[in-house]
Tab-separated table of C-alpha atoms and ligand atoms in Angstrom:
chain	number	residue	atom	x	y	z
W	172	MET	CA	-0.643	0.626	0.166
W	173	THR	CA	1.006	3.443	-1.028
W	174	GLU	CA	2.194	6.493	1.995
W	175	HIS	CA	-0.771	8.904	0.430
W	176	LYS	CA	0.885	12.567	2.146
W	177	LYS	CA	-1.726	14.133	3.621
W	178	ILE	CA	-2.316	17.846	3.198
W	179	PRO	CA	-4.376	19.976	4.629
W	180	PRO	CA	-8.091	20.256	3.369
W	181	ILE	CA	-8.087	23.616	0.893
W	182	TYR	CA	-12.112	25.154	1.269
W	183	VAL	CA	-13.879	27.770	-1.252
W	184	THR	CA	-13.188	30.751	1.109
W	185	GLN	CA	-11.750	31.001	4.785
W	186	PRO	CA	-12.218	34.657	6.433
W	187	VAL	CA	-9.742	36.930	7.199
W	188	LEU	CA	-9.155	37.165	11.073
W	189	PRO	CA	-6.641	40.204	12.309
W	190	PRO	CA	-4.349	39.586	15.142
W	191	LEU	CA	-6.580	38.720	18.165
W	192	GLU	CA	-4.943	41.216	20.439
W	193	GLU	CA	-6.137	44.519	18.211
W	194	PHE	CA	-9.341	43.564	19.153
W	195	ILE	CA	-8.827	43.553	22.312
W	196	PRO	CA	-9.632	47.200	23.087
W	197	TYR	CA	-12.347	47.160	20.918
W	198	LEU	CA	-14.163	44.314	23.399
W	199	GLU	CA	-12.430	46.317	26.425
W	200	LYS	CA	-13.924	50.234	25.221
W	201	ILE	CA	-16.886	47.567	24.915
W	202	TRP	CA	-16.895	46.041	28.439
W	203	GLN	CA	-16.884	50.041	30.232
W	204	SER	CA	-19.676	51.029	28.401
W	205	LYS	CA	-21.706	48.698	29.189
W	206	TRP	CA	-23.404	49.738	25.818
W	207	LEU	CA	-23.847	46.113	23.396
W	208	THR	CA	-26.606	47.403	21.093
W	209	ASN	CA	-29.002	49.245	20.006
W	210	ASN	CA	-27.459	52.383	18.224
W	211	GLY	CA	-23.840	51.908	19.791
W	212	PRO	CA	-20.964	53.947	18.896
W	213	PHE	CA	-19.357	51.298	16.867
W	214	HIS	CA	-22.365	50.856	15.029
W	215	PHE	CA	-22.940	54.401	14.410
W	216	GLN	CA	-18.531	55.208	13.608
W	217	LEU	CA	-19.445	51.900	11.085
W	218	GLU	CA	-21.587	52.761	9.855
W	219	GLN	CA	-19.977	56.261	8.667
W	220	ALA	CA	-16.655	53.872	7.637
W	221	LEU	CA	-18.681	51.722	5.385
W	222	CYS	CA	-20.097	54.919	3.419
W	223	ASP	CA	-16.498	56.637	2.916
W	224	TYR	CA	-15.134	53.557	1.343
W	225	LEU	CA	-18.084	52.393	-0.828
W	226	GLY	CA	-19.220	55.716	-1.909
W	227	VAL	CA	-22.182	55.643	-0.860
W	228	LYS	CA	-24.193	57.804	1.416
W	229	HIS	CA	-26.415	56.394	3.258
W	230	LEU	CA	-26.052	52.502	4.441
W	231	ALA	CA	-28.317	50.576	7.449
W	232	LEU	CA	-26.198	48.037	9.741
W	233	PHE	CA	-27.731	44.210	10.819
W	234	THR	CA	-27.758	41.215	11.549
W	235	SER	CA	-27.387	39.257	8.680
W	236	GLY	CA	-27.883	39.828	5.110
W	237	THR	CA	-30.902	38.005	4.714
W	238	VAL	CA	-33.457	40.267	7.569
W	239	ALA	CA	-31.823	42.879	6.355
W	240	LEU	CA	-32.883	41.937	2.386
W	241	ILE	CA	-36.720	40.736	4.061
W	242	THR	CA	-36.505	44.838	5.894
W	243	ALA	CA	-36.237	46.168	2.351
W	244	MET	CA	-39.297	45.276	0.735
W	245	GLN	CA	-40.663	46.147	3.912
W	246	ALA	CA	-38.892	49.800	3.534
W	247	LEU	CA	-40.827	49.955	-0.281
W	248	ARG	CA	-44.198	48.083	0.589
W	249	ILE	CA	-43.547	45.935	-1.510
W	250	THR	CA	-46.462	42.918	-2.721
W	251	GLY	CA	-47.625	41.003	-5.112
W	252	GLU	CA	-44.500	40.063	-7.222
W	253	VAL	CA	-41.159	40.279	-7.676
W	254	ILE	CA	-39.099	39.290	-10.878
W	255	THR	CA	-35.817	37.832	-9.544
W	256	THR	CA	-33.036	35.114	-10.932
W	257	PRO	CA	-32.607	31.524	-9.919
W	258	TYR	CA	-29.005	31.453	-9.967
W	259	SER	CA	-28.635	32.518	-6.302
W	260	PHE	CA	-28.178	31.811	-3.096
W	261	VAL	CA	-31.655	30.432	-1.305
W	262	ALA	CA	-32.083	33.793	0.253
W	263	THR	CA	-32.513	36.259	-2.951
W	264	ALA	CA	-36.316	34.312	-3.158
W	265	HIS	CA	-36.896	33.082	0.455
W	266	SER	CA	-36.104	36.533	1.602
W	267	LEU	CA	-39.472	37.480	-0.843
W	268	LEU	CA	-41.607	34.692	0.458
W	269	TRP	CA	-41.006	35.392	3.815
W	270	ASN	CA	-42.647	38.510	2.484
W	271	GLY	CA	-46.109	36.842	1.298
W	272	ILE	CA	-44.264	38.062	-2.169
W	273	LYS	CA	-44.550	35.574	-5.701
W	274	PRO	CA	-41.178	35.185	-7.356
W	275	VAL	CA	-41.368	34.961	-10.636
W	276	PHE	CA	-37.843	33.968	-12.389
W	277	ALA	CA	-36.363	34.737	-15.771
W	278	ASP	CA	-33.230	33.438	-16.954
W	279	ILE	CA	-29.830	35.060	-16.859
W	280	ASP	CA	-27.328	36.191	-18.984
W	281	PRO	CA	-25.247	33.299	-20.344
W	282	ILE	CA	-21.757	35.630	-20.266
W	283	THR	CA	-22.781	37.930	-16.830
W	284	LEU	CA	-24.776	34.904	-15.285
W	285	ASN	CA	-26.982	38.139	-13.928
W	286	LEU	CA	-30.693	38.636	-14.979
W	287	ASP	CA	-31.675	39.100	-18.264
W	288	PRO	CA	-33.253	42.639	-19.163
W	289	ASP	CA	-34.333	40.812	-22.224
W	290	ARG	CA	-35.885	37.903	-19.811
W	291	ILE	CA	-37.456	41.001	-16.913
W	292	GLU	CA	-39.542	42.157	-19.093
W	293	ALA	CA	-41.201	39.208	-20.802
W	294	ALA	CA	-41.813	38.326	-17.604
W	295	ILE	CA	-43.378	41.179	-16.352
W	296	THR	CA	-47.813	40.519	-15.205
W	297	PRO	CA	-50.009	43.591	-13.772
W	298	GLN	CA	-49.199	41.945	-9.794
W	299	THR	CA	-45.235	42.798	-10.780
W	300	THR	CA	-44.298	45.876	-8.540
W	301	ALA	CA	-40.327	45.422	-8.808
W	302	ILE	CA	-37.324	43.604	-9.468
W	303	MET	CA	-34.249	42.371	-8.052
W	304	PRO	CA	-31.867	41.076	-9.673
W	305	VAL	CA	-28.496	40.356	-8.208
W	306	HIS	CA	-24.543	41.360	-8.734
W	307	CYS	CA	-24.086	37.854	-9.474
W	308	TYR	CA	-20.288	36.529	-7.767
W	309	GLY	CA	-19.916	40.745	-7.355
W	310	HIS	CA	-20.169	41.013	-11.487
W	311	PRO	CA	-22.312	44.051	-12.453
W	312	CYS	CA	-25.400	43.796	-13.249
W	313	ASP	CA	-26.944	45.133	-16.668
W	314	VAL	CA	-28.109	48.533	-14.551
W	315	ASP	CA	-28.760	51.010	-16.844
W	316	ARG	CA	-31.262	48.267	-19.097
W	317	ILE	CA	-32.538	47.300	-15.755
W	318	GLU	CA	-33.193	51.397	-14.562
W	319	LYS	CA	-35.101	51.838	-18.264
W	320	ILE	CA	-36.806	48.871	-17.912
W	321	ALA	CA	-38.053	49.995	-13.536
W	322	ASP	CA	-38.926	53.322	-14.734
W	323	ASN	CA	-41.496	52.553	-18.332
W	324	TYR	CA	-43.026	49.820	-15.761
W	325	GLY	CA	-42.970	51.489	-12.530
W	326	LEU	CA	-41.229	49.278	-10.859
W	327	LYS	CA	-39.060	49.402	-7.701
W	328	VAL	CA	-35.618	48.026	-8.079
W	329	ILE	CA	-33.708	45.913	-5.110
W	330	TYR	CA	-29.887	44.666	-5.547
W	331	ASP	CA	-29.338	41.197	-3.454
W	332	ALA	CA	-24.956	43.306	-4.061
W	333	ALA	CA	-24.595	40.518	-1.249
W	334	HIS	CA	-21.029	39.344	-2.913
W	335	ALA	CA	-20.556	43.055	-4.416
W	336	PHE	CA	-19.031	44.624	-1.793
W	337	GLY	CA	-16.708	47.358	-3.078
W	338	VAL	CA	-17.408	46.863	-6.654
W	339	GLN	CA	-17.321	49.704	-9.004
W	340	CYS	CA	-18.900	50.526	-12.181
W	341	ARG	CA	-18.228	53.215	-13.860
W	342	GLY	CA	-16.317	55.077	-11.717
W	343	GLY	CA	-18.965	54.843	-9.048
W	344	SER	CA	-19.828	52.087	-6.475
W	345	VAL	CA	-22.393	49.687	-8.208
W	346	LEU	CA	-24.324	49.944	-4.783
W	347	ASN	CA	-25.554	53.260	-5.464
W	348	HIS	CA	-27.768	51.734	-8.831
W	349	GLY	CA	-32.009	50.897	-8.153
W	350	ASP	CA	-34.295	52.352	-4.706
W	351	LEU	CA	-32.208	49.469	-2.821
W	352	SER	CA	-29.122	47.155	-2.099
W	353	VAL	CA	-28.459	45.288	0.195
W	354	LEU	CA	-24.779	43.622	1.538
W	355	SER	CA	-23.765	40.523	3.204
W	356	PHE	CA	-21.174	40.685	5.962
W	357	HIS	CA	-21.115	36.932	6.315
W	358	ALA	CA	-18.610	34.715	7.436
W	359	THR	CA	-17.743	33.376	4.099
W	360	LYS	CA	-17.664	37.185	2.231
W	361	VAL	CA	-15.187	39.695	0.971
W	362	PHE	CA	-16.016	41.406	3.833
W	363	ASN	CA	-17.489	40.293	8.219
W	364	THR	CA	-18.697	40.808	10.615
W	365	PHE	CA	-19.068	37.379	11.444
W	366	GLU	CA	-22.914	37.976	10.886
W	367	GLY	CA	-24.437	40.563	9.724
W	368	GLY	CA	-25.492	42.634	6.478
W	369	ALA	CA	-26.459	46.372	5.334
W	370	ILE	CA	-29.992	48.196	3.627
W	371	VAL	CA	-27.873	51.400	1.255
W	372	CYS	CA	-30.216	53.060	0.842
W	373	HIS	CA	-30.080	56.971	-1.267
W	374	ASP	CA	-32.203	59.255	1.273
W	375	ALA	CA	-32.660	59.867	5.025
W	376	LYS	CA	-35.843	59.953	5.573
W	377	THR	CA	-36.114	56.315	3.395
W	378	LYS	CA	-32.529	55.802	5.513
W	379	GLN	CA	-35.125	56.927	8.801
W	380	ARG	CA	-37.939	54.501	8.040
W	381	ILE	CA	-35.070	51.029	7.677
W	382	ASP	CA	-33.460	52.188	11.310
W	383	HIS	CA	-37.087	51.455	12.541
W	384	LEU	CA	-38.194	48.640	10.462
W	385	LYS	CA	-35.091	46.770	12.169
W	386	ASN	CA	-35.823	47.974	15.609
W	387	PHE	CA	-39.238	46.922	15.769
W	388	GLY	CA	-40.783	49.652	14.395
W	389	ILE	CA	-40.351	52.184	17.782
W	390	VAL	CA	-39.287	55.473	17.432
W	391	ASP	CA	-40.067	57.084	20.611
W	392	GLU	CA	-40.813	55.104	24.119
W	393	VAL	CA	-43.898	55.768	23.222
W	394	THR	CA	-44.781	55.408	19.001
W	395	VAL	CA	-44.293	52.423	17.230
W	396	VAL	CA	-45.401	52.825	13.869
W	397	ALA	CA	-45.427	49.368	12.084
W	398	PRO	CA	-44.108	45.904	12.320
W	399	GLY	CA	-40.674	46.248	13.069
W	400	ILE	CA	-38.816	43.507	12.957
W	401	ASN	CA	-34.972	43.333	15.670
W	402	GLY	CA	-32.557	43.383	12.888
W	403	LYS	CA	-29.723	45.331	14.762
W	404	MET	CA	-26.016	45.072	14.178
W	405	SER	CA	-24.655	44.262	17.904
W	406	GLU	CA	-21.238	46.312	19.036
W	407	ILE	CA	-19.230	43.656	19.480
W	408	ASN	CA	-20.022	42.304	15.152
W	409	ALA	CA	-19.894	46.506	14.449
W	410	ALA	CA	-16.585	46.961	16.502
W	411	PHE	CA	-15.094	43.454	14.237
W	412	GLY	CA	-16.261	45.551	10.832
W	413	LEU	CA	-14.346	48.075	11.604
W	414	LEU	CA	-10.609	46.057	12.694
W	415	GLN	CA	-12.045	44.357	9.267
W	416	LEU	CA	-12.953	47.538	6.892
W	417	LYS	CA	-9.031	48.477	8.564
W	418	GLY	CA	-7.507	45.246	6.719
W	419	ILE	CA	-9.564	45.201	3.120
W	420	ASP	CA	-7.316	46.903	0.668
W	421	ASP	CA	-5.332	44.732	0.956
W	422	ALA	CA	-7.622	40.998	1.085
W	423	LEU	CA	-9.013	42.937	-1.982
W	424	GLN	CA	-5.154	43.321	-3.682
W	425	LYS	CA	-4.543	39.775	-2.779
W	426	ARG	CA	-7.256	38.503	-4.275
W	427	ASN	CA	-6.725	40.213	-7.390
W	428	ILE	CA	-3.642	38.419	-7.090
W	429	LEU	CA	-4.712	34.943	-6.967
W	430	ASP	CA	-7.586	35.738	-9.232
W	431	THR	CA	-5.235	36.480	-12.165
W	432	HIS	CA	-2.555	33.199	-10.787
W	433	TYR	CA	-5.617	30.737	-11.457
W	434	ARG	CA	-6.256	33.089	-14.815
W	435	GLU	CA	-3.146	32.383	-16.421
W	436	GLY	CA	-2.758	28.260	-15.450
W	437	LEU	CA	-5.699	27.361	-16.610
W	438	THR	CA	-6.063	29.114	-20.016
W	439	GLY	CA	-5.307	26.903	-22.773
W	440	VAL	CA	-6.589	24.039	-20.802
W	441	LYS	CA	-8.772	22.543	-23.131
W	442	GLY	CA	-13.252	22.544	-21.499
W	443	ILE	CA	-12.628	24.901	-18.635
W	444	HIS	CA	-13.522	28.924	-19.240
W	445	CYS	CA	-13.032	31.259	-16.107
W	446	LEU	CA	-15.673	33.806	-16.441
W	447	SER	CA	-14.499	37.219	-16.651
W	448	VAL	CA	-17.108	40.420	-17.219
W	449	SER	CA	-15.428	42.838	-19.767
W	450	GLY	CA	-15.914	46.678	-19.050
W	451	GLU	CA	-14.358	48.987	-16.961
W	452	ARG	CA	-15.331	48.313	-13.701
W	453	VAL	CA	-13.564	47.644	-10.245
W	454	ALA	CA	-13.728	44.268	-9.360
W	455	ASN	CA	-14.035	42.285	-5.235
W	456	TYR	CA	-12.503	38.556	-7.178
W	457	ALA	CA	-14.569	36.863	-4.785
W	458	TYR	CA	-14.586	34.111	-6.141
W	459	PHE	CA	-13.466	31.853	-9.084
W	460	PRO	CA	-16.000	31.074	-11.008
W	461	ILE	CA	-15.392	28.077	-13.884
W	462	LEU	CA	-17.481	26.380	-16.645
W	463	VAL	CA	-16.351	22.299	-17.565
W	464	GLN	CA	-17.768	22.599	-20.068
W	465	PRO	CA	-18.680	19.437	-22.518
W	466	ASP	CA	-15.044	19.067	-24.490
W	467	PHE	CA	-13.437	18.655	-20.760
W	468	PRO	CA	-12.643	14.749	-20.870
W	469	LEU	CA	-14.253	14.751	-16.906
W	470	SER	CA	-18.111	16.213	-15.841
W	471	ARG	CA	-18.310	18.654	-14.114
W	472	ASP	CA	-19.804	16.040	-11.319
W	473	ALA	CA	-16.958	13.678	-11.929
W	474	LEU	CA	-14.398	17.283	-11.607
W	475	TYR	CA	-16.014	18.005	-8.454
W	476	GLN	CA	-15.752	14.883	-6.540
W	477	LYS	CA	-11.944	14.035	-8.365
W	478	LEU	CA	-11.429	17.713	-6.320
W	479	HIS	CA	-12.767	16.142	-2.937
W	480	ASP	CA	-10.541	12.938	-2.911
W	481	ASN	CA	-8.530	15.310	-3.310
W	482	GLY	CA	-8.474	17.878	-0.394
W	483	ILE	CA	-10.240	21.078	-2.617
W	484	PHE	CA	-13.138	21.509	-1.629
W	485	ALA	CA	-14.711	23.415	-4.343
W	486	ARG	CA	-18.798	24.121	-4.423
W	487	ARG	CA	-20.215	24.051	-7.564
W	488	TYR	CA	-22.496	28.003	-6.400
W	489	PHE	CA	-24.701	28.245	-7.856
W	490	TYR	CA	-26.194	24.799	-7.834
W	491	PRO	CA	-28.573	23.500	-7.184
W	492	LEU	CA	-31.665	26.265	-9.051
W	493	ILE	CA	-32.965	27.637	-6.728
W	494	SER	CA	-36.026	27.158	-8.303
W	495	ASP	CA	-35.585	23.636	-8.511
W	496	PHE	CA	-36.218	24.097	-4.420
W	497	PRO	CA	-39.553	22.290	-3.247
W	498	MET	CA	-40.856	25.240	-2.668
W	499	TYR	CA	-40.362	27.216	-5.824
W	500	ARG	CA	-40.087	24.312	-8.825
W	501	GLY	CA	-44.374	24.722	-8.591
W	502	MET	CA	-43.940	27.357	-10.430
W	503	SER	CA	-44.660	28.159	-13.159
W	504	SER	CA	-41.836	30.220	-13.331
W	505	ALA	CA	-39.593	27.845	-12.344
W	506	ALA	CA	-40.740	25.314	-15.562
W	507	PRO	CA	-37.041	24.267	-17.184
W	508	ALA	CA	-37.896	25.694	-20.627
W	509	ASN	CA	-38.434	28.789	-19.486
W	510	LEU	CA	-34.943	29.145	-17.288
W	511	PRO	CA	-32.937	27.425	-20.174
W	512	VAL	CA	-29.333	29.548	-19.834
W	513	ALA	CA	-29.405	28.699	-15.778
W	514	ARG	CA	-29.964	25.667	-15.862
W	515	ARG	CA	-27.047	25.163	-18.502
W	516	ILE	CA	-24.351	27.280	-15.850
W	517	ALA	CA	-25.967	25.567	-13.134
W	518	GLU	CA	-24.602	21.475	-14.587
W	519	GLN	CA	-21.392	23.379	-15.781
W	520	VAL	CA	-20.300	25.724	-13.054
W	521	ILE	CA	-17.397	24.951	-10.169
W	522	CYS	CA	-16.766	27.694	-7.974
W	523	LEU	CA	-12.596	27.462	-6.785
W	524	PRO	CA	-10.972	28.675	-3.156
W	525	ILE	CA	-9.825	31.787	-3.531
W	526	TYR	CA	-9.049	33.537	-0.173
W	527	PRO	CA	-6.365	36.453	1.017
W	528	ALA	CA	-4.359	33.341	2.804
W	529	LEU	CA	-4.456	30.886	-0.610
W	530	GLU	CA	-1.369	30.545	-1.586
W	531	ILE	CA	0.113	30.926	-5.367
W	532	GLN	CA	1.279	27.530	-4.633
W	533	GLN	CA	-2.017	25.813	-3.800
W	534	ILE	CA	-3.238	27.082	-6.828
W	535	ASP	CA	-0.773	25.840	-8.576
W	536	THR	CA	-1.494	22.220	-6.873
W	537	ILE	CA	-5.786	23.104	-8.035
W	538	ILE	CA	-4.735	23.701	-12.330
W	539	GLY	CA	-2.356	21.123	-11.747
W	540	ILE	CA	-5.248	18.323	-10.633
W	541	ILE	CA	-6.947	20.409	-13.764
W	542	SER	CA	-4.805	20.197	-16.214
W	543	ALA	CA	-4.292	16.101	-15.344
W	544	CYS	CA	-7.950	15.192	-15.747
Q	143	LIG	C1	-24.671	35.103	0.949
Q	143	LIG	C2	-26.094	35.486	1.402
Q	143	LIG	C3	-27.492	35.745	1.218
Q	143	LIG	C4	-27.522	35.992	2.536
Q	143	LIG	O1	-26.766	36.958	3.460
Q	143	LIG	P1	-26.314	36.706	5.540
Q	143	LIG	O2	-25.745	37.054	5.767
Q	143	LIG	O3	-26.062	35.182	5.084
Q	143	LIG	O4	-28.014	36.424	6.012
Q	143	LIG	C5	-28.341	36.275	0.198
Q	143	LIG	N1	-28.042	36.675	-0.997
Q	143	LIG	C6	-26.901	36.177	-1.566
Q	143	LIG	C7	-26.492	36.106	-2.890
Q	143	LIG	C8	-25.854	35.835	-0.948
Q	143	LIG	O5	-25.219	34.779	-1.147
């Protein structure tokens, strides 16, 4: 029997954790002030710091991206039907069901893998009140065409921007498009607060409404204006966010280098297509999706298994499609014939590991396994 050299597993992502001793002073401040949550000083500071860093006007912190998505729908009083993508994490459509809204799935663009504007228009009915696109993998949606459709039909646009931290298109933050944009700061995301999220909005009135909604609808001691939820980020999470923000430029730069290394190593591997998005923009390199095409020697699932067998835990984001889960698959818009592009991509995609602490040699190992198939 041959002895296999044991290599530590490589997961699809790994959070950035600053040195523990740098976090202690933040904790000491919280212990001194005994202000644990409800608009404390770190909560306030992080909202300001994120507005500055991201280049947005108003931002409300939340306990998670999902609670932020659910609250975003409440803030704009969205009802009826919302057009969305099947090619995303389930929270996108779940946030609609939690509001009693019917998701209507439309197919994606084969290049950007984002909602295809041509398909949005065809999915509009008299019940449609909004569009919920996703900047999938942090690649910007066709924000101009989506805005034009929304304006023509009188629809709101709420972007699920969970992947789009720090992404810019045409010189400004992608988060400035649409009526609202929602971020996730979950541990697996580019910028994390352990758990957390935020809604980005454009005016003080909307920000105030969102702030009421995330605190039970409370305005003051004797006034409750809406059946709000508890979506407030705690001081511990906000403090960690402030510390995390100090290292974000370094983290994004490392991701950029790794992304380039993957691309160079995988060009010329027959049957492997690296997704790329053209146009002048600032990317965040949050994911490294590849498509395993029919001319690759192995099927997608066989390659996925081979990587697993070698301790490389790549993920098939986004397979299965949201529209294939039991709570959605009976809907007419979930029919396979309505979503041919999303279906094909979901059968071909693998997201390879990418995170700041990943080493070039580890990427070379992964590229070696793929090119030796
Ligand atoms: C992570 C994610 C969410 C959910 O965010 P949480 O902070 O985990 O609640 C929503 N949509 C997309 C596309 C995501 O990737």
